[in-house]
């Protein structure tokens, strides 16, 4: 007999919706008081029997969306319902597992797990029984009396899972639950989770997992929702109809991963799925690029130069997955470098491949002085923040400006922390290009002679 799983879909019947978001938007307030849109018009439904992965880059609003769905924060507009009822406060159907293990250090494993039940006013005897069962299920039998500091990271995260499943939630929410673990531990925990899910042992009806890791999403989910950035919108939905446990070497697995790479790098040629995104790209082309609507990818000049060198050495073109493999990184780690190269016109991406442009090749093969000159031309033209700094400096009499001006302007679109990171990136790029100098003691920019020629 084939394994009958409660998660199997009966042909023809659509499983009931557990949680639904409709027209959900969320804006925070920037330090200067202006709105900072993070999520825009999100519609989604989480149904019984499915694992859904929410995939997007860092800062795209994944955690914010999860918190809205869990009722921990209120959306600015739109709403969230649980089993058809609009929620107004904590969502009673949700239990959360966080990236950082969030365990109380003075409580034992068992006490930490029981805590979730205490909050739900479960009587003591039942608390103990259910906690021990969850601890056993999650592979921590024998560690009931241990304290968090006595456990490895992987074991602590097991306690995190036990805390989530012990309340037997309709929906288990996980916010990057494996990303603080080493690769091997993460892999083990992931496959155990799949095992529990497939065996119907986990007392949960659905799972919503947030991740920035493409392979993780494709390994786990029945559907992947790809979130775009600035503001976060659902840009594509990719159903994954592969049996579990999934094999990374399976050509179908690789092909789905490629599709998602293409979507995340933003220049996919994948038919219908990419259509909404194509509109988005056009819209972006019509609006002029500003330091706020076109942030600098946070990479160093050295990193960018390295990427181009490797690309040239590999014949000028490569798959992003192959390139990441070669460098022993995840594709996700590579994306900011790829974005920077594309922004500056030094590389192009198509689907999940990257190729160096003639300009990129020229810069890589030139001697250092020529290379700097060429780089200066590209950043002054294509990196909006660097360009804005050069322009502002050339308008002052002594060609100097305090950084505060730029920080204030950046805070119209970024948090204080992100504004600083943007400015530091512009300092690195502009200094290397010898467009301007930056004095750390005075926090002041000075225009370099000849910089204006690049505008
Ligand atoms: P992700 O989980 O995808 O990395 P987040 O949801 O954490 O993204 O954050 C999305 C954006 O919202 C970021 O720019 C972040 O700085 C901003 N943000 C998140 N929480 C707050 C908050 N409480 N106040 C202001 N800005 C916030
Ligand atoms: Mg997050």
Coordinates of C-alpha atoms and ligand atoms in Angstrom, one line a residue:
X1 CA 0.0 0.0 0.0
X2 CA 1.2 3.5 -0.8
X3 CA 2.0 5.6 2.2
X4 CA -1.1 7.5 3.0
X5 CA -0.3 10.9 4.5
X6 CA -2.8 13.3 6.0
X7 CA -1.0 15.9 3.9
X8 CA -1.9 14.1 0.7
X9 CA -4.3 16.1 -1.3
X10 CA -7.5 14.2 -2.2
X11 CA -8.1 14.7 -5.9
X12 CA -10.5 17.4 -6.6
X13 CA -10.9 18.8 -3.1
X14 CA -9.1 22.0 -2.1
X15 CA -7.9 21.8 1.5
X16 CA -9.4 24.5 3.8
X17 CA -7.5 27.8 4.2
X18 CA -5.9 28.3 7.6
X19 CA -4.5 31.8 7.3
X20 CA -5.3 34.4 4.7
X21 CA -3.8 37.8 4.0
X22 CA -5.7 40.2 1.8
X23 CA -4.3 43.5 0.5
X24 CA -1.8 43.5 3.3
X25 CA 0.6 46.5 3.3
X26 CA 3.0 47.6 6.0
X27 CA 5.0 50.8 6.3
X28 CA 7.3 51.7 9.1
X29 CA 8.3 55.3 9.9
X30 CA 11.7 56.5 8.9
X31 CA 13.8 58.4 11.5
X32 CA 12.7 61.7 9.8
X33 CA 9.1 60.8 10.1
X34 CA 8.4 59.8 6.5
X35 CA 6.8 56.5 5.7
X36 CA 9.1 53.5 4.9
X37 CA 7.0 51.1 2.8
X38 CA 8.1 47.5 3.5
X39 CA 5.2 45.3 2.3
X40 CA 2.9 46.2 -0.6
X41 CA -0.5 44.7 -1.3
X42 CA 0.2 41.1 -0.3
X43 CA -2.4 38.4 -0.9
X44 CA -1.7 34.9 0.2
X45 CA -3.4 31.8 1.7
X46 CA -1.9 29.1 3.8
X47 CA -3.9 25.8 3.5
X48 CA -4.1 22.7 5.5
X49 CA -1.5 20.1 4.6
X50 CA 1.1 22.3 2.9
X51 CA 4.5 23.7 3.5
X52 CA 4.9 27.1 2.0
X53 CA 8.3 28.9 1.8
X54 CA 8.6 32.6 1.7
X55 CA 11.8 33.4 -0.1
X56 CA 13.4 36.8 -0.6
X57 CA 16.5 38.7 -0.1
X58 CA 17.6 40.1 3.2
X59 CA 15.5 43.2 4.0
X60 CA 12.7 42.3 1.6
X61 CA 10.2 42.2 4.5
X62 CA 9.9 38.4 5.1
X63 CA 10.1 38.7 8.9
X64 CA 7.7 41.6 8.8
X65 CA 5.2 39.6 6.8
X66 CA 5.5 36.6 9.1
X67 CA 4.9 38.9 12.1
X68 CA 1.8 40.4 10.5
X69 CA 0.4 37.0 9.8
X70 CA 1.1 35.9 13.3
X71 CA -0.6 39.0 14.6
X72 CA 2.5 40.2 16.4
X73 CA 2.3 43.5 14.5
X74 CA -0.6 45.1 12.8
X75 CA -0.6 45.7 9.0
X76 CA -0.9 49.4 7.9
X77 CA -3.7 48.4 5.5
X78 CA -5.4 45.2 4.6
X79 CA -6.0 42.3 7.0
X80 CA -5.2 38.8 8.2
X81 CA -7.8 36.1 8.9
X82 CA -7.5 32.8 10.8
X83 CA -10.1 30.2 9.7
X84 CA -12.2 33.0 8.2
X85 CA -12.1 35.2 11.3
X86 CA -10.3 38.6 11.0
X87 CA -7.6 38.6 13.6
X88 CA -7.0 41.6 15.9
X89 CA -4.0 40.7 18.0
X90 CA -2.0 37.4 18.3
X91 CA -3.1 34.8 15.8
X92 CA -4.4 31.8 17.9
X93 CA -3.5 29.3 15.2
X94 CA 0.2 30.1 15.0
X95 CA 3.3 29.0 16.8
X96 CA 6.7 30.5 16.0
X97 CA 10.2 29.2 15.7
X98 CA 12.8 31.9 15.5
X99 CA 16.3 32.0 14.1
X100 CA 17.9 32.8 17.4
X101 CA 16.8 30.2 19.8
X102 CA 15.1 32.5 22.2
X103 CA 15.4 30.1 25.1
X104 CA 15.4 31.2 28.7
X105 CA 18.8 30.3 30.1
X106 CA 17.6 29.7 33.7
X107 CA 15.0 27.1 32.6
X108 CA 15.6 23.5 31.7
X109 CA 14.7 22.1 28.3
X110 CA 11.5 20.8 29.7
X111 CA 10.6 24.0 31.4
X112 CA 11.4 26.0 28.2
X113 CA 9.0 23.7 26.3
X114 CA 6.3 23.8 28.9
X115 CA 6.4 27.6 28.8
X116 CA 4.4 27.7 25.6
X117 CA 1.7 25.6 27.2
X118 CA 1.7 27.7 30.3
X119 CA 1.0 30.7 28.2
X120 CA -2.0 28.9 26.8
X121 CA -3.2 27.9 30.3
X122 CA -2.9 24.1 29.8
X123 CA -3.1 22.3 33.2
X124 CA 0.2 21.2 34.8
X125 CA -0.1 17.4 34.4
X126 CA -1.1 17.7 30.8
X127 CA 1.8 20.2 30.2
X128 CA 4.4 17.8 31.5
X129 CA 3.0 14.9 29.4
X130 CA 2.8 17.0 26.2
X131 CA 6.2 18.6 26.7
X132 CA 7.9 15.2 27.2
X133 CA 6.3 13.9 24.1
X134 CA 7.4 16.9 22.0
X135 CA 10.9 16.6 23.4
X136 CA 11.0 12.9 22.5
X137 CA 9.7 13.5 19.0
X138 CA 12.3 16.2 18.3
X139 CA 15.1 13.9 19.3
X140 CA 16.0 15.4 22.7
X141 CA 15.0 12.4 24.9
X142 CA 17.3 12.3 27.9
X143 CA 18.0 16.1 27.8
X144 CA 14.8 17.2 29.6
X145 CA 16.7 18.4 32.6
X146 CA 19.6 20.1 30.7
X147 CA 20.0 23.9 30.6
X148 CA 20.4 25.7 27.3
X149 CA 24.1 26.5 27.9
X150 CA 24.8 22.8 28.0
X151 CA 23.4 22.3 24.5
X152 CA 24.9 22.7 21.1
X153 CA 23.3 25.2 18.7
X154 CA 21.6 22.3 16.8
X155 CA 20.1 21.0 20.1
X156 CA 19.0 24.4 21.2
X157 CA 17.1 24.8 17.9
X158 CA 15.5 21.4 18.6
X159 CA 14.2 22.9 21.8
X160 CA 12.9 25.8 19.7
X161 CA 11.0 23.3 17.4
X162 CA 9.7 21.4 20.4
X163 CA 8.3 24.6 21.8
X164 CA 6.6 25.3 18.5
X165 CA 5.0 21.9 18.0
X166 CA 4.0 21.3 21.6
X167 CA 1.1 23.6 21.3
X168 CA -0.1 21.6 18.2
X169 CA -0.6 24.7 16.2
X170 CA -2.6 24.8 12.9
X171 CA 0.3 26.7 11.4
X172 CA 3.9 26.5 12.5
X173 CA 5.8 29.6 11.4
X174 CA 9.6 29.4 11.1
X175 CA 11.8 32.4 10.6
X176 CA 15.1 31.3 9.1
X177 CA 15.3 28.5 11.6
X178 CA 18.4 26.9 10.2
X179 CA 20.5 29.9 9.3
X180 CA 22.3 30.2 12.7
X181 CA 23.4 26.5 12.4
X182 CA 26.4 25.1 10.7
X183 CA 25.7 23.5 7.3
X184 CA 25.7 19.9 8.5
X185 CA 23.5 20.4 11.5
X186 CA 21.1 22.4 9.4
X187 CA 20.9 19.7 6.8
X188 CA 20.2 17.0 9.5
X189 CA 17.5 19.1 11.2
X190 CA 15.9 19.8 7.9
X191 CA 15.7 16.2 6.9
X192 CA 14.3 15.2 10.3
X193 CA 11.7 17.9 9.9
X194 CA 10.7 16.5 6.5
X195 CA 10.6 13.0 8.0
X196 CA 8.3 14.1 10.8
X197 CA 6.1 16.0 8.3
X198 CA 5.9 13.1 5.8
X199 CA 5.2 10.6 8.6
X200 CA 2.4 12.9 10.0
X201 CA 4.2 12.8 13.3
X202 CA 4.4 16.6 13.7
X203 CA 1.2 17.7 15.2
X204 CA 0.9 20.7 12.9
X205 CA -1.4 21.2 9.9
X206 CA 0.7 23.6 7.9
X207 CA 4.2 25.1 7.9
X208 CA 5.2 28.6 6.7
X209 CA 8.9 28.9 6.5
X210 CA 10.9 32.1 5.8
X211 CA 14.2 31.7 4.2
X212 CA 16.7 33.5 2.0
X213 CA 18.2 30.2 1.0
X214 CA 16.9 29.0 -2.4
X215 CA 17.8 25.4 -2.0
X216 CA 16.2 25.2 1.4
X217 CA 13.0 26.6 0.0
X218 CA 13.0 24.0 -2.8
X219 CA 13.9 21.2 -0.5
X220 CA 11.1 21.8 1.9
X221 CA 8.1 23.5 0.3
X222 CA 5.1 22.6 -1.7
X223 CA 5.0 26.1 -2.9
X224 CA 7.6 28.9 -2.9
X225 CA 6.5 32.5 -2.8
X226 CA 9.2 34.8 -4.1
X227 CA 9.2 38.2 -2.4
X228 CA 10.6 41.2 -4.3
X229 CA 12.4 44.0 -2.4
X230 CA 11.6 47.7 -1.9
X231 CA 8.8 47.3 -1.2
X232 CA 8.1 43.6 -0.7
X233 CA 5.6 42.2 -3.2
X234 CA 4.9 38.6 -4.1
X235 CA 6.6 38.4 -7.4
X236 CA 6.1 34.8 -8.2
X237 CA 4.6 31.6 -6.9
X238 CA 6.4 28.3 -7.8
X239 CA 4.7 25.0 -7.1
X240 CA 7.1 22.2 -6.3
X241 CA 5.6 18.9 -7.1
X242 CA 8.5 16.6 -6.2
X243 CA 8.3 13.7 -3.8
X244 CA 10.1 14.0 -0.4
X245 CA 12.8 13.5 0.6
X246 CA 14.1 15.5 -2.3
X247 CA 17.3 14.9 -4.1
X248 CA 19.4 17.9 -4.9
X249 CA 21.0 16.0 -7.8
X250 CA 17.6 15.3 -9.4
X251 CA 17.5 17.3 -12.7
X252 CA 13.9 18.5 -11.9
X253 CA 15.2 19.8 -8.6
X254 CA 18.0 21.6 -10.3
X255 CA 15.7 23.1 -12.9
X256 CA 13.4 24.5 -10.2
X257 CA 16.3 25.9 -8.4
X258 CA 17.5 27.6 -11.6
X259 CA 14.1 29.1 -12.2
X260 CA 14.1 30.6 -8.7
X261 CA 17.7 31.9 -9.1
X262 CA 16.5 33.6 -12.2
X263 CA 13.6 35.2 -10.4
X264 CA 15.7 36.3 -7.5
X265 CA 18.4 37.8 -9.7
X266 CA 15.6 39.7 -11.3
X267 CA 16.2 39.1 -15.0
X268 CA 14.4 35.9 -15.6
X269 CA 13.1 34.8 -19.0
X270 CA 10.7 32.3 -17.5
X271 CA 7.5 32.9 -19.2
X272 CA 4.3 33.5 -17.3
X273 CA 5.9 33.4 -13.9
X274 CA 8.2 36.3 -14.8
X275 CA 5.5 38.5 -16.4
X276 CA 4.6 40.6 -13.3
X277 CA 8.2 41.1 -12.7
X278 CA 8.9 42.2 -16.3
X279 CA 6.4 45.0 -15.6
X280 CA 8.2 45.9 -12.5
X281 CA 11.5 46.2 -14.4
X282 CA 9.9 48.5 -17.0
X283 CA 8.5 50.7 -14.3
X284 CA 11.9 51.0 -12.8
X285 CA 13.4 51.9 -16.1
X286 CA 11.0 54.8 -16.5
X287 CA 11.7 56.4 -13.1
X288 CA 15.1 58.0 -12.8
X289 CA 17.5 56.3 -10.4
X290 CA 18.1 58.0 -7.1
X291 CA 20.2 57.0 -4.1
X292 CA 16.9 56.1 -2.3
X293 CA 15.1 54.1 -5.0
X294 CA 18.3 52.4 -6.2
X295 CA 20.4 51.5 -3.2
X296 CA 24.0 50.4 -3.7
X297 CA 24.5 46.7 -3.3
X298 CA 26.6 46.4 -0.2
X299 CA 29.9 45.0 -1.5
X300 CA 33.5 46.2 -1.6
X301 CA 35.4 47.2 -4.7
X302 CA 37.7 44.3 -4.0
X303 CA 34.9 41.9 -4.0
X304 CA 33.5 43.2 -7.2
X305 CA 36.9 43.1 -8.9
X306 CA 37.3 39.5 -7.7
X307 CA 34.0 38.5 -9.2
X308 CA 34.9 40.0 -12.5
X309 CA 38.3 38.3 -12.5
X310 CA 36.9 34.9 -11.8
X311 CA 34.3 35.4 -14.5
X312 CA 36.9 36.4 -17.1
X313 CA 39.0 33.4 -16.0
X314 CA 36.0 31.2 -16.6
X315 CA 35.6 32.3 -20.2
X316 CA 33.5 35.4 -19.5
X317 CA 30.3 33.6 -18.7
X318 CA 29.0 31.1 -16.1
X319 CA 26.0 29.8 -14.3
X320 CA 25.4 31.5 -10.9
X321 CA 25.1 28.1 -9.2
X322 CA 28.3 26.9 -10.7
X323 CA 30.1 30.1 -9.8
X324 CA 28.8 29.9 -6.2
X325 CA 29.9 26.3 -6.0
X326 CA 33.4 27.2 -7.2
X327 CA 33.7 29.8 -4.5
X328 CA 32.2 27.6 -1.8
X329 CA 29.4 30.1 -1.2
X330 CA 25.7 30.0 -1.5
X331 CA 24.2 31.8 -4.5
X332 CA 22.5 34.1 -2.0
X333 CA 25.8 35.4 -0.8
X334 CA 26.8 36.1 -4.4
X335 CA 23.8 38.1 -5.3
X336 CA 25.0 41.5 -4.0
X337 CA 28.2 41.2 -6.0
X338 CA 26.2 40.3 -9.1
X339 CA 23.9 43.2 -8.5
X340 CA 26.8 45.6 -8.2
X341 CA 28.4 44.3 -11.4
X342 CA 25.1 44.6 -13.2
X343 CA 24.4 48.1 -11.8
X344 CA 27.7 49.4 -13.1
X345 CA 27.3 47.8 -16.5
X346 CA 30.2 45.4 -15.9
X347 CA 28.1 42.2 -16.2
X348 CA 24.7 41.0 -17.4
X349 CA 22.5 38.3 -16.1
X350 CA 20.0 36.2 -17.9
X351 CA 18.1 33.4 -16.3
X352 CA 20.6 32.0 -13.9
X353 CA 23.7 32.9 -15.8
X354 CA 26.1 35.8 -15.6
X355 CA 28.3 37.1 -18.3
X356 CA 30.9 39.9 -18.3
X357 CA 30.3 42.9 -20.6
X358 CA 33.0 44.4 -22.8
X359 CA 33.3 47.2 -20.2
X360 CA 33.7 44.6 -17.5
X361 CA 36.4 42.8 -19.4
X362 CA 38.2 46.0 -20.3
X363 CA 38.4 47.0 -16.6
X364 CA 39.6 43.6 -15.6
X365 CA 42.3 43.4 -18.2
X366 CA 43.6 47.0 -18.0
X367 CA 46.6 48.1 -15.8
X368 CA 45.7 49.4 -12.4
X369 CA 45.6 53.2 -13.3
X370 CA 43.5 52.7 -16.4
X371 CA 41.3 50.3 -14.5
X372 CA 40.7 52.9 -11.8
X373 CA 39.9 55.6 -14.4
X374 CA 37.4 53.3 -16.1
X375 CA 35.9 52.3 -12.8
X376 CA 35.5 56.0 -11.9
X377 CA 33.5 56.6 -15.1
X378 CA 31.2 53.7 -14.4
X379 CA 30.4 54.5 -10.7
X380 CA 30.0 58.2 -11.4
X381 CA 27.5 57.3 -14.1
X382 CA 25.7 54.3 -12.7
X383 CA 25.9 54.4 -8.9
X384 CA 23.3 57.0 -7.9
X385 CA 24.7 57.7 -4.4
X386 CA 28.3 58.1 -5.6
X387 CA 27.1 60.4 -8.4
X388 CA 25.0 62.5 -6.0
X389 CA 28.1 62.9 -3.7
X390 CA 30.3 64.0 -6.6
X391 CA 27.6 66.4 -7.9
X392 CA 27.1 68.0 -4.4
X393 CA 30.8 68.4 -3.8
X394 CA 31.3 70.1 -7.1
X395 CA 28.7 72.7 -6.2
X396 CA 30.4 73.8 -3.0
X397 CA 33.1 76.5 -3.1
X398 CA 35.8 74.6 -1.3
X399 CA 34.7 71.2 -2.7
X400 CA 34.1 69.7 0.7
X401 CA 31.0 68.6 2.6
X402 CA 30.2 67.0 5.9
X403 CA 28.7 63.5 5.7
X404 CA 25.7 64.5 7.8
X405 CA 24.1 66.0 4.7
X406 CA 24.1 62.7 2.9
X407 CA 23.1 60.7 6.0
X408 CA 20.1 63.0 6.5
X409 CA 19.1 62.6 2.9
X410 CA 19.5 58.8 3.0
X411 CA 17.4 58.6 6.1
X412 CA 14.4 59.6 4.0
X413 CA 14.4 56.1 2.5
X414 CA 16.5 54.0 4.9
X415 CA 16.7 53.2 8.6
X416 CA 19.6 55.0 10.4
X417 CA 21.6 51.8 10.3
X418 CA 21.0 51.2 6.6
X419 CA 21.8 54.8 5.7
X420 CA 25.2 54.4 7.4
X421 CA 25.9 51.2 5.4
X422 CA 24.9 52.9 2.2
X423 CA 27.2 55.8 2.9
X424 CA 30.1 53.5 3.9
X425 CA 29.6 51.6 0.6
X426 CA 29.7 54.9 -1.4
X427 CA 32.9 55.9 0.5
X428 CA 34.6 52.7 -0.4
X429 CA 33.6 52.9 -4.1
X430 CA 34.2 56.7 -4.6
X431 CA 37.6 56.6 -2.8
X432 CA 38.9 53.7 -4.8
X433 CA 37.7 55.5 -8.0
X434 CA 39.5 58.7 -6.7
X435 CA 36.4 60.7 -7.2
X436 CA 36.5 62.0 -3.7
X437 CA 38.4 61.5 -0.4
X438 CA 36.8 61.0 3.0
X439 CA 38.3 62.0 6.3
X440 CA 37.2 59.9 9.1
X441 CA 38.2 62.3 11.8
X442 CA 36.1 65.2 10.4
X443 CA 33.5 62.9 8.8
X444 CA 34.0 65.0 5.7
X445 CA 34.2 64.5 1.9
X446 CA 36.6 66.3 -0.4
X447 CA 36.3 66.2 -4.2
X448 CA 39.3 64.9 -6.0
X449 CA 40.7 66.9 -9.0
X450 CA 39.3 65.7 -12.2
X451 CA 36.3 64.0 -10.7
X452 CA 33.8 66.3 -12.4
X453 CA 35.0 65.1 -15.8
X454 CA 33.3 61.8 -15.0
X455 CA 29.8 63.3 -14.5
Ligands
LIG1 P1 13.8 40.3 6.0 O1 13.2 39.5 7.1 O2 13.3 40.0 4.7 O3 15.3 40.4 6.1 P2 12.5 42.5 7.5 O4 11.1 42.2 7.5 O5 13.3 42.2 8.8 O6 13.2 41.8 6.2 O7 12.7 44.1 7.2 C1 12.2 44.7 6.1 C2 12.6 46.2 6.1 O8 11.8 46.8 7.2 C3 14.0 46.5 6.4 O9 14.4 47.6 5.6 C4 14.0 46.8 7.9 O10 15.0 47.7 8.2 C5 12.6 47.5 8.0 N1 12.1 47.3 9.4 C6 11.8 46.1 10.0 N2 11.3 46.2 11.2 C7 11.3 47.6 11.4 C8 10.8 48.4 12.5 N3 10.3 47.9 13.6 N4 10.9 49.8 12.3 C9 11.5 50.3 11.2 N5 11.9 49.6 10.2 C10 11.8 48.2 10.3
LIG2 MG1 14.2 38.4 8.6

